[in-house]
């Protein structure tokens, strides 16, 4: 099973400041079609997860442009350029190439 | 608008069975893999099972193999999870999710396995 390691696990941030979350995969999520199947999800307290970013860097519809994804190989990053109050919650990375698809442990973002 | 509505959760004794349902709308159901993902209380996310568009291919995480069965009824735009021989560690909120990329999720249904 592919292990997804996120850091940090807890991230207190000041409103308006940048937040950065790292995700490392034990095996590359690159497929033979050349795409990298690494996605990011956000789960607000008491809600179901919502996908923010797919295939490393593509924002889903309705996701603010302050969210960006980057990375290659086995190391990936989610950045929130100017954190807003609605961004609190837990962020998960996930790979969907190797069965079973696996999630990171989650990074809890809270406002200082 | 994509909607996924799970139902069927509840309290069940260890060794018991439960059948979860997920009713889908707002997209062409037959064009997408569907998955079940669970989240134990206060824990992270775990992909449980998925099923191909036509139901011809299914995958399960090792911890549920032989106990859980995923199925779908394309005429009813629904996906199901039959859970047998339930254990305490199966206690979780169960979500259905759309597509190979999990682009939409339902609100979840809580399964509690306890005597």
XYZ file of C-alpha atoms in Angstrom:
227
model
C 0.000 0.000 0.000
C 1.251 3.453 -0.910
C 1.885 5.574 2.166
C 1.027 9.258 1.972
C 2.839 11.408 4.524
C 1.605 14.928 5.154
C 3.327 17.668 7.090
C 2.662 19.479 9.230
C -0.264 17.678 10.865
C -1.341 20.875 12.596
C -1.046 24.325 11.054
C -2.092 27.434 12.989
C -2.185 30.398 10.611
C -2.946 34.092 10.809
C -5.758 35.417 8.652
C -4.343 36.774 5.412
C -1.087 34.844 5.718
C 0.113 32.017 3.495
C -0.254 28.362 4.445
C 1.648 25.483 2.909
C 1.027 21.744 3.283
C 3.403 19.055 2.084
C 2.489 15.562 0.876
C 5.028 12.848 0.178
C 4.127 9.552 -1.522
C 6.024 6.314 -0.933
C 5.518 5.520 -4.627
C 5.095 7.934 -7.493
C 1.454 8.521 -8.491
C 2.441 9.037 -12.133
C 0.498 6.871 -14.573
C 1.582 5.553 -17.961
C -0.613 8.202 -19.615
C 1.736 10.836 -18.235
C -0.747 12.206 -15.714
C -0.069 12.369 -12.001
C -3.073 11.240 -9.985
C -2.528 13.252 -6.822
C -5.482 15.202 -5.464
C -6.275 17.485 -2.540
C -9.445 17.566 -0.458
C -10.782 19.896 2.228
C -13.089 18.811 5.013
C -14.716 21.467 7.148
C -15.856 20.469 10.643
C -19.020 18.374 10.461
C -19.026 18.283 6.666
C -18.095 15.776 3.992
C -14.820 16.181 2.088
C -14.714 18.370 -1.001
C -12.127 18.086 -3.737
C -10.098 21.256 -4.279
C -7.324 20.223 -6.624
C -7.039 17.291 -9.032
C -4.011 15.901 -10.825
C -1.558 18.006 -8.822
C -2.460 21.504 -9.926
C -5.950 21.740 -11.441
C -8.471 23.687 -9.372
C -12.011 22.354 -9.225
C -14.894 24.563 -10.257
C -15.668 27.204 -7.662
C -12.368 26.839 -5.806
C -10.820 30.259 -5.129
C -7.567 31.020 -6.917
C -5.807 31.503 -3.581
C -5.535 27.688 -3.586
C -2.754 26.209 -5.689
C -1.148 22.807 -6.033
C 2.289 21.907 -7.257
C 4.889 19.184 -7.218
C 6.191 16.207 -9.147
C 7.527 12.724 -8.623
C 6.731 11.909 -5.011
C 6.606 15.384 -3.410
C 3.621 17.675 -3.631
C 2.443 20.908 -2.028
C -0.852 22.669 -1.441
C -0.634 26.407 -0.846
C -3.252 28.834 0.377
C -1.951 32.271 -0.492
C -4.101 34.361 1.869
C -5.914 32.289 4.463
C -9.531 33.181 5.148
C -11.727 32.060 8.035
C -13.636 29.614 5.797
C -10.405 27.737 5.051
C -10.265 26.088 8.481
C -10.614 22.337 8.599
C -8.610 19.315 7.579
C -6.776 18.972 4.276
C -6.006 15.580 2.772
C -3.872 14.557 -0.159
C -4.722 11.343 -1.997
C -3.258 9.156 -4.714
C -5.585 7.139 -6.938
C -3.170 5.191 -9.120
C -2.072 2.357 -6.864
C -4.825 0.175 -5.361
C -6.004 0.822 -2.770
C -6.036 4.551 -3.236
C -4.652 6.120 -0.104
C -5.071 9.368 1.769
C -2.614 11.300 3.843
C -3.225 11.570 7.586
C -4.693 15.021 7.206
C -3.443 18.492 8.125
C -5.601 20.506 10.487
C -5.629 24.196 9.622
C -6.830 26.577 12.290
C -6.761 30.323 12.776
C -4.348 31.670 15.381
C -26.055 19.813 -9.875
C -24.482 16.567 -8.746
C -26.173 15.015 -5.724
C -25.213 11.884 -3.824
C -27.488 10.852 -0.986
C -26.477 7.984 1.275
C -28.865 6.037 3.490
C -29.055 2.812 5.424
C -26.714 3.486 8.306
C -27.546 2.731 11.908
C -26.658 0.754 14.998
C -25.882 -2.918 14.486
C -24.439 -5.614 16.724
C -21.069 -7.204 15.997
C -21.519 -9.970 13.462
C -24.578 -8.278 12.006
C -25.310 -6.955 8.541
C -26.285 -3.656 6.998
C -26.915 -2.456 3.453
C -25.988 1.087 2.514
C -27.457 2.865 -0.491
C -26.324 5.905 -2.433
C -28.775 7.605 -4.782
C -27.110 9.685 -7.480
C -28.494 12.484 -9.609
C -27.332 15.412 -11.707
C -24.888 13.482 -13.890
C -24.729 10.524 -16.272
C -24.401 7.758 -13.703
C -23.363 5.103 -16.222
C -20.308 7.127 -17.170
C -18.501 6.922 -13.851
C -16.840 4.571 -11.438
C -18.331 4.896 -7.951
C -16.657 4.416 -4.586
C -17.367 4.032 -0.900
C -15.024 5.801 1.524
C -15.264 5.636 5.300
C -14.121 7.760 8.199
C -13.953 6.357 11.717
C -14.840 8.832 14.487
C -12.089 11.433 14.804
C -9.946 9.649 12.208
C -8.894 10.063 8.585
C -10.337 8.793 5.318
C -10.168 5.206 4.043
C -11.186 4.060 0.566
C -13.285 0.916 1.061
C -14.421 -0.250 -2.374
C -15.113 0.866 -5.901
C -17.075 -0.401 -8.894
C -16.710 0.144 -12.612
C -19.322 1.911 -14.716
C -21.006 -1.303 -15.862
C -20.431 -3.200 -12.613
C -17.995 -5.607 -14.270
C -15.046 -4.761 -12.065
C -14.878 -4.247 -8.314
C -12.078 -3.584 -5.846
C -11.980 -3.862 -2.072
C -9.548 -2.842 0.630
C -8.117 -5.938 2.342
C -9.856 -5.271 5.666
C -13.321 -5.741 4.122
C -12.660 -8.434 1.507
C -15.046 -11.358 1.885
C -17.356 -9.340 4.156
C -18.450 -6.331 2.063
C -19.951 -6.356 -1.432
C -20.312 -3.305 -3.630
C -22.929 -3.273 -6.383
C -24.822 -0.825 -8.527
C -28.153 -0.550 -10.305
C -27.713 1.730 -13.296
C -31.457 1.771 -13.941
C -31.925 3.332 -10.504
C -28.774 5.475 -10.527
C -27.729 3.876 -7.273
C -24.731 2.201 -5.715
C -24.862 -0.094 -2.718
C -22.603 -1.522 -0.048
C -23.685 -4.786 1.550
C -21.805 -5.162 4.813
C -21.775 -8.546 6.571
C -19.937 -9.872 9.624
C -19.582 -6.342 10.929
C -16.918 -5.556 13.510
C -16.354 -2.704 15.922
C -13.609 -1.334 13.689
C -16.161 -0.879 10.886
C -17.802 1.903 12.904
C -17.526 4.987 10.706
C -19.298 7.502 8.549
C -19.589 5.967 5.091
C -19.482 8.280 2.082
C -20.139 7.503 -1.538
C -18.015 9.396 -4.022
C -18.251 9.946 -7.765
C -15.698 9.042 -10.350
C -12.123 7.889 -10.368
C -11.138 11.305 -9.058
C -13.689 11.595 -6.231
C -14.979 14.906 -7.541
C -18.228 14.784 -5.581
C -19.171 13.273 -2.217
C -22.383 12.583 -0.406
C -23.156 13.778 3.111
C -22.393 10.361 4.596
C -24.278 7.835 6.696
C -23.131 6.711 10.137
C -22.644 3.029 10.872
C -22.146 2.072 14.505
C -21.190 -1.498 15.361
C -21.689 -2.119 19.040
C -23.414 -4.476 21.438
